[in-house]
Amino acid sequence: MEYRHSVGIAVAVAGLALSVSGCQGSGSATSGTTPQASSAQQAASPAPPAATGEQQSNTASPCHTADLSARLGAQKKVPVNVQGQLGAAGTHYNLPLIFTNHSAHACVMSGFPGVDLVGPGSTYSLPRVGNASPVTLAAGASAHSVIYYIDPSGSLPPGETAALWTPTKVSVTPPNETTQLSVPWSVGNPVDNGDKASGATAAHIQPIQAGA
């Protein structure tokens, strides 16, 4: 009787050991395959959708000279408190240079136009001032830059007005282009081109901005 009882206990213990061993083997296999299954699921997951809205609108091609027309807008006097000490040199103006996309598609302008004031005996190439950012023009839409210049006529002594230099046209090269547009100097004011060494202080052109 004692022998049979001992055998029964030994069989029960062996069965329990096998059961525990089987459970451990099952758990080890699961933990080993879980990361692989996760990697496979990630690889099979569809790619995220492409960005929409502003990024897609910037896929428009650059505006070429053939897409654009250019004209001068209405100039505005720069207030005396903005002119500072330069107020005595003449009257300061901001003059919009307006571009219109007359093509049938949207295009992007980014940067500065090249602007040459062309007049009797000389050409005044304006330096560039400001930070540029892309502007998308829908078909028929407009953007602008701003020409800053000084009309010295009010500061000259009597009898020296004959020395005033008045442009006849503005030669405009759209950003990243080589072909130019010709715009009449319709405002009629003389421009102080005698102090080009002062750089942007005497005159300059600003980057392309949205709107007219």
C-alpha atoms as an extended CHARMM CRD file, in Angstrom:
* protein
*
       212  EXT
         1         1  MET       CA              0.0000000000        0.0000000000        0.0000000000  PROA      1               0.0000000000
         2         2  GLU       CA              2.7860000000        2.3670000000        0.8780000000  PROA      2               0.0000000000
         3         3  TYR       CA              4.5250000000        1.5190000000       -2.4340000000  PROA      3               0.0000000000
         4         4  ARG       CA              1.4240000000        2.2340000000       -4.5060000000  PROA      4               0.0000000000
         5         5  HSD       CA              0.9060000000        5.5680000000       -2.6520000000  PROA      5               0.0000000000
         6         6  SER       CA              4.4890000000        6.6000000000       -3.3890000000  PROA      6               0.0000000000
         7         7  VAL       CA              4.1020000000        5.7370000000       -7.0840000000  PROA      7               0.0000000000
         8         8  GLY       CA              0.9350000000        7.7970000000       -7.3150000000  PROA      8               0.0000000000
         9         9  ILE       CA              2.6040000000       10.8040000000       -5.7950000000  PROA      9               0.0000000000
        10        10  ALA       CA              5.5600000000       10.4930000000       -8.1900000000  PROA      10              0.0000000000
        11        11  VAL       CA              3.2450000000       10.3200000000      -11.2400000000  PROA      11              0.0000000000
        12        12  ALA       CA              1.3100000000       13.3640000000      -10.0650000000  PROA      12              0.0000000000
        13        13  VAL       CA              4.5050000000       15.3500000000       -9.5370000000  PROA      13              0.0000000000
        14        14  ALA       CA              5.7890000000       14.3970000000      -13.0020000000  PROA      14              0.0000000000
        15        15  GLY       CA              2.4920000000       15.3920000000      -14.6080000000  PROA      15              0.0000000000
        16        16  LEU       CA              2.5890000000       18.7550000000      -12.8520000000  PROA      16              0.0000000000
        17        17  ALA       CA              6.1560000000       19.3610000000      -14.0630000000  PROA      17              0.0000000000
        18        18  LEU       CA              5.1620000000       18.5940000000      -17.6590000000  PROA      18              0.0000000000
        19        19  SER       CA              2.2120000000       20.9300000000      -17.3980000000  PROA      19              0.0000000000
        20        20  VAL       CA              4.3700000000       23.7880000000      -16.0840000000  PROA      20              0.0000000000
        21        21  SER       CA              6.9910000000       23.1510000000      -18.7630000000  PROA      21              0.0000000000
        22        22  GLY       CA              4.3230000000       23.2460000000      -21.4860000000  PROA      22              0.0000000000
        23        23  CYS       CA              2.9850000000       26.5640000000      -20.2150000000  PROA      23              0.0000000000
        24        24  GLN       CA              6.4550000000       28.1100000000      -20.1760000000  PROA      24              0.0000000000
        25        25  GLY       CA              7.1640000000       26.9440000000      -23.7320000000  PROA      25              0.0000000000
        26        26  SER       CA              3.8980000000       28.4140000000      -24.9790000000  PROA      26              0.0000000000
        27        27  GLY       CA              4.5710000000       31.7820000000      -23.3400000000  PROA      27              0.0000000000
        28        28  SER       CA              8.1150000000       31.9420000000      -24.7130000000  PROA      28              0.0000000000
        29        29  ALA       CA              6.9170000000       31.3120000000      -28.2750000000  PROA      29              0.0000000000
        30        30  THR       CA              4.2720000000       34.0440000000      -28.0220000000  PROA      30              0.0000000000
        31        31  SER       CA              6.6900000000       36.6580000000      -26.7560000000  PROA      31              0.0000000000
        32        32  GLY       CA              9.1300000000       35.7830000000      -29.5230000000  PROA      32              0.0000000000
        33        33  THR       CA              6.6400000000       36.1340000000      -32.3850000000  PROA      33              0.0000000000
        34        34  THR       CA              4.7360000000       39.2170000000      -31.2030000000  PROA      34              0.0000000000
        35        35  PRO       CA              7.3550000000       41.8270000000      -32.3820000000  PROA      35              0.0000000000
        36        36  GLN       CA              7.6360000000       40.0910000000      -35.7750000000  PROA      36              0.0000000000
        37        37  ALA       CA              3.8670000000       40.2080000000      -36.2280000000  PROA      37              0.0000000000
        38        38  SER       CA              3.8630000000       43.9090000000      -35.2780000000  PROA      38              0.0000000000
        39        39  SER       CA              6.6240000000       44.6900000000      -37.8000000000  PROA      39              0.0000000000
        40        40  ALA       CA              4.7430000000       42.8600000000      -40.5140000000  PROA      40              0.0000000000
        41        41  GLN       CA              1.5820000000       44.7860000000      -39.7300000000  PROA      41              0.0000000000
        42        42  GLN       CA              3.4730000000       48.0950000000      -39.8870000000  PROA      42              0.0000000000
        43        43  ALA       CA              5.0200000000       47.1450000000      -43.2180000000  PROA      43              0.0000000000
        44        44  ALA       CA              1.6110000000       46.2020000000      -44.5840000000  PROA      44              0.0000000000
        45        45  SER       CA             -0.0890000000       49.3730000000      -43.2990000000  PROA      45              0.0000000000
        46        46  PRO       CA             -1.0280000000       51.8370000000      -46.0430000000  PROA      46              0.0000000000
        47        47  ALA       CA              1.0990000000       54.9800000000      -46.3080000000  PROA      47              0.0000000000
        48        48  PRO       CA             -0.3600000000       58.1410000000      -44.7300000000  PROA      48              0.0000000000
        49        49  PRO       CA             -2.3020000000       60.3120000000      -47.1670000000  PROA      49              0.0000000000
        50        50  ALA       CA             -0.4650000000       63.1300000000      -48.9280000000  PROA      50              0.0000000000
        51        51  ALA       CA             -0.6260000000       66.5800000000      -47.3700000000  PROA      51              0.0000000000
        52        52  THR       CA             -3.3920000000       68.7870000000      -48.6630000000  PROA      52              0.0000000000
        53        53  GLY       CA             -4.1480000000       72.4720000000      -48.8170000000  PROA      53              0.0000000000
        54        54  GLU       CA             -1.2710000000       74.9550000000      -48.7840000000  PROA      54              0.0000000000
        55        55  GLN       CA              1.4590000000       72.4680000000      -49.6760000000  PROA      55              0.0000000000
        56        56  GLN       CA             -0.4550000000       71.3200000000      -52.7330000000  PROA      56              0.0000000000
        57        57  SER       CA             -1.1260000000       74.8920000000      -53.8110000000  PROA      57              0.0000000000
        58        58  ASN       CA              2.6430000000       75.4960000000      -53.8450000000  PROA      58              0.0000000000
        59        59  THR       CA              3.0770000000       72.8350000000      -56.5250000000  PROA      59              0.0000000000
        60        60  ALA       CA              2.0920000000       75.4250000000      -59.1520000000  PROA      60              0.0000000000
        61        61  SER       CA              4.8680000000       76.1980000000      -61.6180000000  PROA      61              0.0000000000
        62        62  PRO       CA              6.8400000000       79.4600000000      -61.3960000000  PROA      62              0.0000000000
        63        63  CYS       CA              5.4050000000       82.5060000000      -63.1250000000  PROA      63              0.0000000000
        64        64  HSD       CA              7.2270000000       83.2170000000      -66.3610000000  PROA      64              0.0000000000
        65        65  THR       CA              7.4840000000       86.6040000000      -68.0160000000  PROA      65              0.0000000000
        66        66  ALA       CA              5.0410000000       85.4720000000      -70.7060000000  PROA      66              0.0000000000
        67        67  ASP       CA              2.4420000000       84.7770000000      -67.9790000000  PROA      67              0.0000000000
        68        68  LEU       CA              2.5900000000       88.2920000000      -66.5520000000  PROA      68              0.0000000000
        69        69  SER       CA              1.8040000000       91.9090000000      -67.2190000000  PROA      69              0.0000000000
        70        70  ALA       CA              3.1630000000       94.7620000000      -65.1120000000  PROA      70              0.0000000000
        71        71  ARG       CA              2.0900000000       98.3080000000      -64.2980000000  PROA      71              0.0000000000
        72        72  LEU       CA              2.6790000000      101.0290000000      -61.7240000000  PROA      72              0.0000000000
        73        73  GLY       CA              0.0480000000      101.7120000000      -59.0870000000  PROA      73              0.0000000000
        74        74  ALA       CA             -0.7380000000      104.8810000000      -57.1630000000  PROA      74              0.0000000000
        75        75  GLN       CA              2.2900000000      106.1930000000      -55.2980000000  PROA      75              0.0000000000
        76        76  LYS       CA              2.1030000000      107.3020000000      -51.6710000000  PROA      76              0.0000000000
        77        77  LYS       CA              4.2590000000      109.7770000000      -49.7880000000  PROA      77              0.0000000000
        78        78  VAL       CA              6.2820000000      108.2930000000      -46.9730000000  PROA      78              0.0000000000
        79        79  PRO       CA              5.3640000000      110.1520000000      -43.7310000000  PROA      79              0.0000000000
        80        80  VAL       CA              7.9290000000      112.5600000000      -42.3390000000  PROA      80              0.0000000000
        81        81  ASN       CA              8.3510000000      110.5520000000      -39.1310000000  PROA      81              0.0000000000
        82        82  VAL       CA              9.3710000000      107.5650000000      -41.2900000000  PROA      82              0.0000000000
        83        83  GLN       CA             11.7100000000      109.6130000000      -43.4470000000  PROA      83              0.0000000000
        84        84  GLY       CA             13.6700000000      110.7630000000      -40.4040000000  PROA      84              0.0000000000
        85        85  GLN       CA             16.7090000000      112.8680000000      -41.2290000000  PROA      85              0.0000000000
        86        86  LEU       CA             16.4010000000      112.0690000000      -44.9220000000  PROA      86              0.0000000000
        87        87  GLY       CA             13.2960000000      114.2520000000      -45.1470000000  PROA      87              0.0000000000
        88        88  ALA       CA             15.4210000000      117.2340000000      -46.1410000000  PROA      88              0.0000000000
        89        89  ALA       CA             16.6810000000      115.4040000000      -49.2400000000  PROA      89              0.0000000000
        90        90  GLY       CA             13.3060000000      115.6200000000      -50.9670000000  PROA      90              0.0000000000
        91        91  THR       CA              9.9610000000      113.8790000000      -50.9860000000  PROA      91              0.0000000000
        92        92  HSD       CA              9.9860000000      110.1330000000      -50.3900000000  PROA      92              0.0000000000
        93        93  TYR       CA              7.5500000000      107.8130000000      -52.1520000000  PROA      93              0.0000000000
        94        94  ASN       CA              6.4150000000      104.2080000000      -52.0880000000  PROA      94              0.0000000000
        95        95  LEU       CA              5.3120000000      103.1860000000      -55.5670000000  PROA      95              0.0000000000
        96        96  PRO       CA              3.5930000000       99.8100000000      -56.1410000000  PROA      96              0.0000000000
        97        97  LEU       CA              4.7900000000       97.7150000000      -59.0510000000  PROA      97              0.0000000000
        98        98  ILE       CA              1.8390000000       95.4170000000      -59.8090000000  PROA      98              0.0000000000
        99        99  PHE       CA              2.0590000000       92.0620000000      -61.5840000000  PROA      99              0.0000000000
       100       100  THR       CA             -1.0370000000       90.3060000000      -62.9660000000  PROA      100             0.0000000000
       101       101  ASN       CA             -1.1770000000       86.6720000000      -64.0220000000  PROA      101             0.0000000000
       102       102  HSD       CA             -2.9800000000       86.7630000000      -67.3680000000  PROA      102             0.0000000000
       103       103  SER       CA             -2.3830000000       83.0660000000      -68.1100000000  PROA      103             0.0000000000
       104       104  ALA       CA             -5.0540000000       80.3800000000      -67.7380000000  PROA      104             0.0000000000
       105       105  HSD       CA             -3.2560000000       78.6330000000      -64.8540000000  PROA      105             0.0000000000
       106       106  ALA       CA             -1.9660000000       79.3950000000      -61.3490000000  PROA      106             0.0000000000
       107       107  CYS       CA              1.7190000000       80.1950000000      -60.9270000000  PROA      107             0.0000000000
       108       108  VAL       CA              4.1160000000       81.1400000000      -58.1480000000  PROA      108             0.0000000000
       109       109  MET       CA              6.2210000000       84.2940000000      -57.7530000000  PROA      109             0.0000000000
       110       110  SER       CA              9.0160000000       84.1900000000      -55.2040000000  PROA      110             0.0000000000
       111       111  GLY       CA             11.7760000000       86.6840000000      -54.5330000000  PROA      111             0.0000000000
       112       112  PHE       CA             12.5490000000       90.0800000000      -55.9850000000  PROA      112             0.0000000000
       113       113  PRO       CA             11.9350000000       91.5020000000      -59.4290000000  PROA      113             0.0000000000
       114       114  GLY       CA             14.8650000000       93.1050000000      -61.1510000000  PROA      114             0.0000000000
       115       115  VAL       CA             14.0090000000       96.7980000000      -61.5300000000  PROA      115             0.0000000000
       116       116  ASP       CA             15.9420000000       99.2970000000      -63.6450000000  PROA      116             0.0000000000
       117       117  LEU       CA             14.8110000000      102.9080000000      -63.8890000000  PROA      117             0.0000000000
       118       118  VAL       CA             15.7420000000      103.9710000000      -67.4200000000  PROA      118             0.0000000000
       119       119  GLY       CA             16.1020000000      107.6680000000      -68.2430000000  PROA      119             0.0000000000
       120       120  PRO       CA             18.1630000000      110.2030000000      -70.1690000000  PROA      120             0.0000000000
       121       121  GLY       CA             21.7530000000      109.0700000000      -70.3230000000  PROA      121             0.0000000000
       122       122  SER       CA             21.6640000000      106.4250000000      -67.5940000000  PROA      122             0.0000000000
       123       123  THR       CA             20.0030000000      103.4400000000      -65.9570000000  PROA      123             0.0000000000
       124       124  TYR       CA             19.4210000000      103.1730000000      -62.2090000000  PROA      124             0.0000000000
       125       125  SER       CA             19.3930000000       99.5260000000      -61.0390000000  PROA      125             0.0000000000
       126       126  LEU       CA             17.5820000000       99.4050000000      -57.7050000000  PROA      126             0.0000000000
       127       127  PRO       CA             19.0340000000       97.3980000000      -54.7880000000  PROA      127             0.0000000000
       128       128  ARG       CA             16.8370000000       94.8410000000      -53.0360000000  PROA      128             0.0000000000
       129       129  VAL       CA             15.6350000000       95.1340000000      -49.4460000000  PROA      129             0.0000000000
       130       130  GLY       CA             13.4590000000       92.7530000000      -47.4020000000  PROA      130             0.0000000000
       131       131  ASN       CA             12.6560000000       89.0750000000      -46.8490000000  PROA      131             0.0000000000
       132       132  ALA       CA             10.9600000000       87.1420000000      -49.6260000000  PROA      132             0.0000000000
       133       133  SER       CA              8.3450000000       84.3720000000      -49.4490000000  PROA      133             0.0000000000
       134       134  PRO       CA              6.4230000000       82.5610000000      -52.2310000000  PROA      134             0.0000000000
       135       135  VAL       CA              3.1490000000       84.0390000000      -53.4800000000  PROA      135             0.0000000000
       136       136  THR       CA              0.7260000000       81.9110000000      -55.5390000000  PROA      136             0.0000000000
       137       137  LEU       CA             -1.2380000000       83.8000000000      -58.1850000000  PROA      137             0.0000000000
       138       138  ALA       CA             -4.4420000000       82.2660000000      -59.4770000000  PROA      138             0.0000000000
       139       139  ALA       CA             -5.3360000000       82.9910000000      -63.0820000000  PROA      139             0.0000000000
       140       140  GLY       CA             -6.2350000000       86.6900000000      -63.2480000000  PROA      140             0.0000000000
       141       141  ALA       CA             -4.8460000000       87.4650000000      -59.7600000000  PROA      141             0.0000000000
       142       142  SER       CA             -2.2200000000       90.0790000000      -58.8920000000  PROA      142             0.0000000000
       143       143  ALA       CA              0.7970000000       90.4930000000      -56.6480000000  PROA      143             0.0000000000
       144       144  HSD       CA              3.0380000000       93.4940000000      -56.1430000000  PROA      144             0.0000000000
       145       145  SER       CA              6.4020000000       94.7780000000      -55.1350000000  PROA      145             0.0000000000
       146       146  VAL       CA              7.1480000000       98.3030000000      -53.8890000000  PROA      146             0.0000000000
       147       147  ILE       CA              9.5970000000      100.7850000000      -55.3730000000  PROA      147             0.0000000000
       148       148  TYR       CA             10.9420000000      103.2500000000      -52.8110000000  PROA      148             0.0000000000
       149       149  TYR       CA             12.5020000000      106.4130000000      -54.2180000000  PROA      149             0.0000000000
       150       150  ILE       CA             13.1910000000      110.0900000000      -53.5040000000  PROA      150             0.0000000000
       151       151  ASP       CA             11.9800000000      113.0140000000      -55.5820000000  PROA      151             0.0000000000
       152       152  PRO       CA             14.6360000000      115.6970000000      -54.9250000000  PROA      152             0.0000000000
       153       153  SER       CA             12.8530000000      118.5590000000      -56.6790000000  PROA      153             0.0000000000
       154       154  GLY       CA             11.5790000000      120.1480000000      -53.4700000000  PROA      154             0.0000000000
       155       155  SER       CA             15.0430000000      120.3010000000      -51.9250000000  PROA      155             0.0000000000
       156       156  LEU       CA             16.9980000000      121.8850000000      -54.7860000000  PROA      156             0.0000000000
       157       157  PRO       CA             17.9140000000      125.5890000000      -54.7560000000  PROA      157             0.0000000000
       158       158  PRO       CA             16.1750000000      127.7530000000      -57.3740000000  PROA      158             0.0000000000
       159       159  GLY       CA             17.7320000000      127.4410000000      -60.8130000000  PROA      159             0.0000000000
       160       160  GLU       CA             18.9870000000      123.8670000000      -60.3710000000  PROA      160             0.0000000000
       161       161  THR       CA             15.8370000000      122.0770000000      -61.4760000000  PROA      161             0.0000000000
       162       162  ALA       CA             17.3630000000      121.5730000000      -64.9410000000  PROA      162             0.0000000000
       163       163  ALA       CA             19.6440000000      118.9400000000      -63.3780000000  PROA      163             0.0000000000
       164       164  LEU       CA             16.7210000000      116.7350000000      -62.3250000000  PROA      164             0.0000000000
       165       165  TRP       CA             16.6810000000      113.2250000000      -63.7600000000  PROA      165             0.0000000000
       166       166  THR       CA             13.2740000000      111.8050000000      -64.7070000000  PROA      166             0.0000000000
       167       167  PRO       CA             12.9920000000      108.1730000000      -65.8450000000  PROA      167             0.0000000000
       168       168  THR       CA             11.1130000000      107.4030000000      -69.0230000000  PROA      168             0.0000000000
       169       169  LYS       CA             10.3720000000      103.7520000000      -68.2230000000  PROA      169             0.0000000000
       170       170  VAL       CA             10.8880000000      100.9240000000      -65.7660000000  PROA      170             0.0000000000
       171       171  SER       CA             12.5730000000       97.8100000000      -67.1080000000  PROA      171             0.0000000000
       172       172  VAL       CA             11.2280000000       94.9130000000      -65.0220000000  PROA      172             0.0000000000
       173       173  THR       CA             12.5350000000       91.3490000000      -64.8540000000  PROA      173             0.0000000000
       174       174  PRO       CA             10.1710000000       89.0040000000      -62.9340000000  PROA      174             0.0000000000
       175       175  PRO       CA             11.8290000000       86.8130000000      -60.2700000000  PROA      175             0.0000000000
       176       176  ASN       CA             14.0220000000       84.0110000000      -61.6650000000  PROA      176             0.0000000000
       177       177  GLU       CA             13.4210000000       85.1480000000      -65.2490000000  PROA      177             0.0000000000
       178       178  THR       CA             15.6800000000       86.7220000000      -67.8690000000  PROA      178             0.0000000000
       179       179  THR       CA             13.0730000000       88.2910000000      -70.1740000000  PROA      179             0.0000000000
       180       180  GLN       CA             11.9690000000       91.8040000000      -69.2680000000  PROA      180             0.0000000000
       181       181  LEU       CA              8.7610000000       93.7980000000      -69.2580000000  PROA      181             0.0000000000
       182       182  SER       CA              8.7510000000       97.5140000000      -70.0820000000  PROA      182             0.0000000000
       183       183  VAL       CA              6.5500000000       99.7790000000      -67.9440000000  PROA      183             0.0000000000
       184       184  PRO       CA              6.1420000000      103.5240000000      -68.6360000000  PROA      184             0.0000000000
       185       185  TRP       CA              7.2200000000      105.8500000000      -65.8020000000  PROA      185             0.0000000000
       186       186  SER       CA              3.6730000000      107.1440000000      -65.5570000000  PROA      186             0.0000000000
       187       187  VAL       CA              4.0610000000      109.0490000000      -62.2630000000  PROA      187             0.0000000000
       188       188  GLY       CA              6.2590000000      111.6750000000      -63.9220000000  PROA      188             0.0000000000
       189       189  ASN       CA              8.3420000000      112.4980000000      -60.8440000000  PROA      189             0.0000000000
       190       190  PRO       CA             12.1010000000      112.9900000000      -61.0620000000  PROA      190             0.0000000000
       191       191  VAL       CA             14.2590000000      110.5510000000      -59.1170000000  PROA      191             0.0000000000
       192       192  ASP       CA             17.3810000000      111.2890000000      -57.0950000000  PROA      192             0.0000000000
       193       193  ASN       CA             19.9200000000      109.1650000000      -58.9390000000  PROA      193             0.0000000000
       194       194  GLY       CA             22.9140000000      111.2880000000      -57.9650000000  PROA      194             0.0000000000
       195       195  ASP       CA             23.5570000000      109.4820000000      -54.6740000000  PROA      195             0.0000000000
       196       196  LYS       CA             23.6960000000      105.8260000000      -55.7110000000  PROA      196             0.0000000000
       197       197  ALA       CA             26.5890000000      105.2500000000      -53.3280000000  PROA      197             0.0000000000
       198       198  SER       CA             24.1340000000      105.4200000000      -50.4310000000  PROA      198             0.0000000000
       199       199  GLY       CA             22.5550000000      102.2140000000      -51.7670000000  PROA      199             0.0000000000
       200       200  ALA       CA             19.0940000000      101.3490000000      -50.4720000000  PROA      200             0.0000000000
       201       201  THR       CA             18.8560000000      104.6860000000      -48.6650000000  PROA      201             0.0000000000
       202       202  ALA       CA             18.3530000000      106.5110000000      -51.9600000000  PROA      202             0.0000000000
       203       203  ALA       CA             16.0570000000      103.9480000000      -53.6090000000  PROA      203             0.0000000000
       204       204  HSD       CA             15.2620000000      100.2430000000      -53.4300000000  PROA      204             0.0000000000
       205       205  ILE       CA             12.8560000000       97.5120000000      -54.4370000000  PROA      205             0.0000000000
       206       206  GLN       CA             10.9770000000       95.2450000000      -51.9980000000  PROA      206             0.0000000000
       207       207  PRO       CA             10.1300000000       91.5270000000      -52.4980000000  PROA      207             0.0000000000
       208       208  ILE       CA              6.9690000000       90.2000000000      -54.1110000000  PROA      208             0.0000000000
       209       209  GLN       CA              3.9160000000       90.4480000000      -51.8500000000  PROA      209             0.0000000000
       210       210  ALA       CA              0.3590000000       89.1800000000      -52.1900000000  PROA      210             0.0000000000
       211       211  GLY       CA             -2.3780000000       91.4350000000      -53.5880000000  PROA      211             0.0000000000
       212       212  ALA       CA             -2.3650000000       94.5260000000      -55.7520000000  PROA      212             0.0000000000
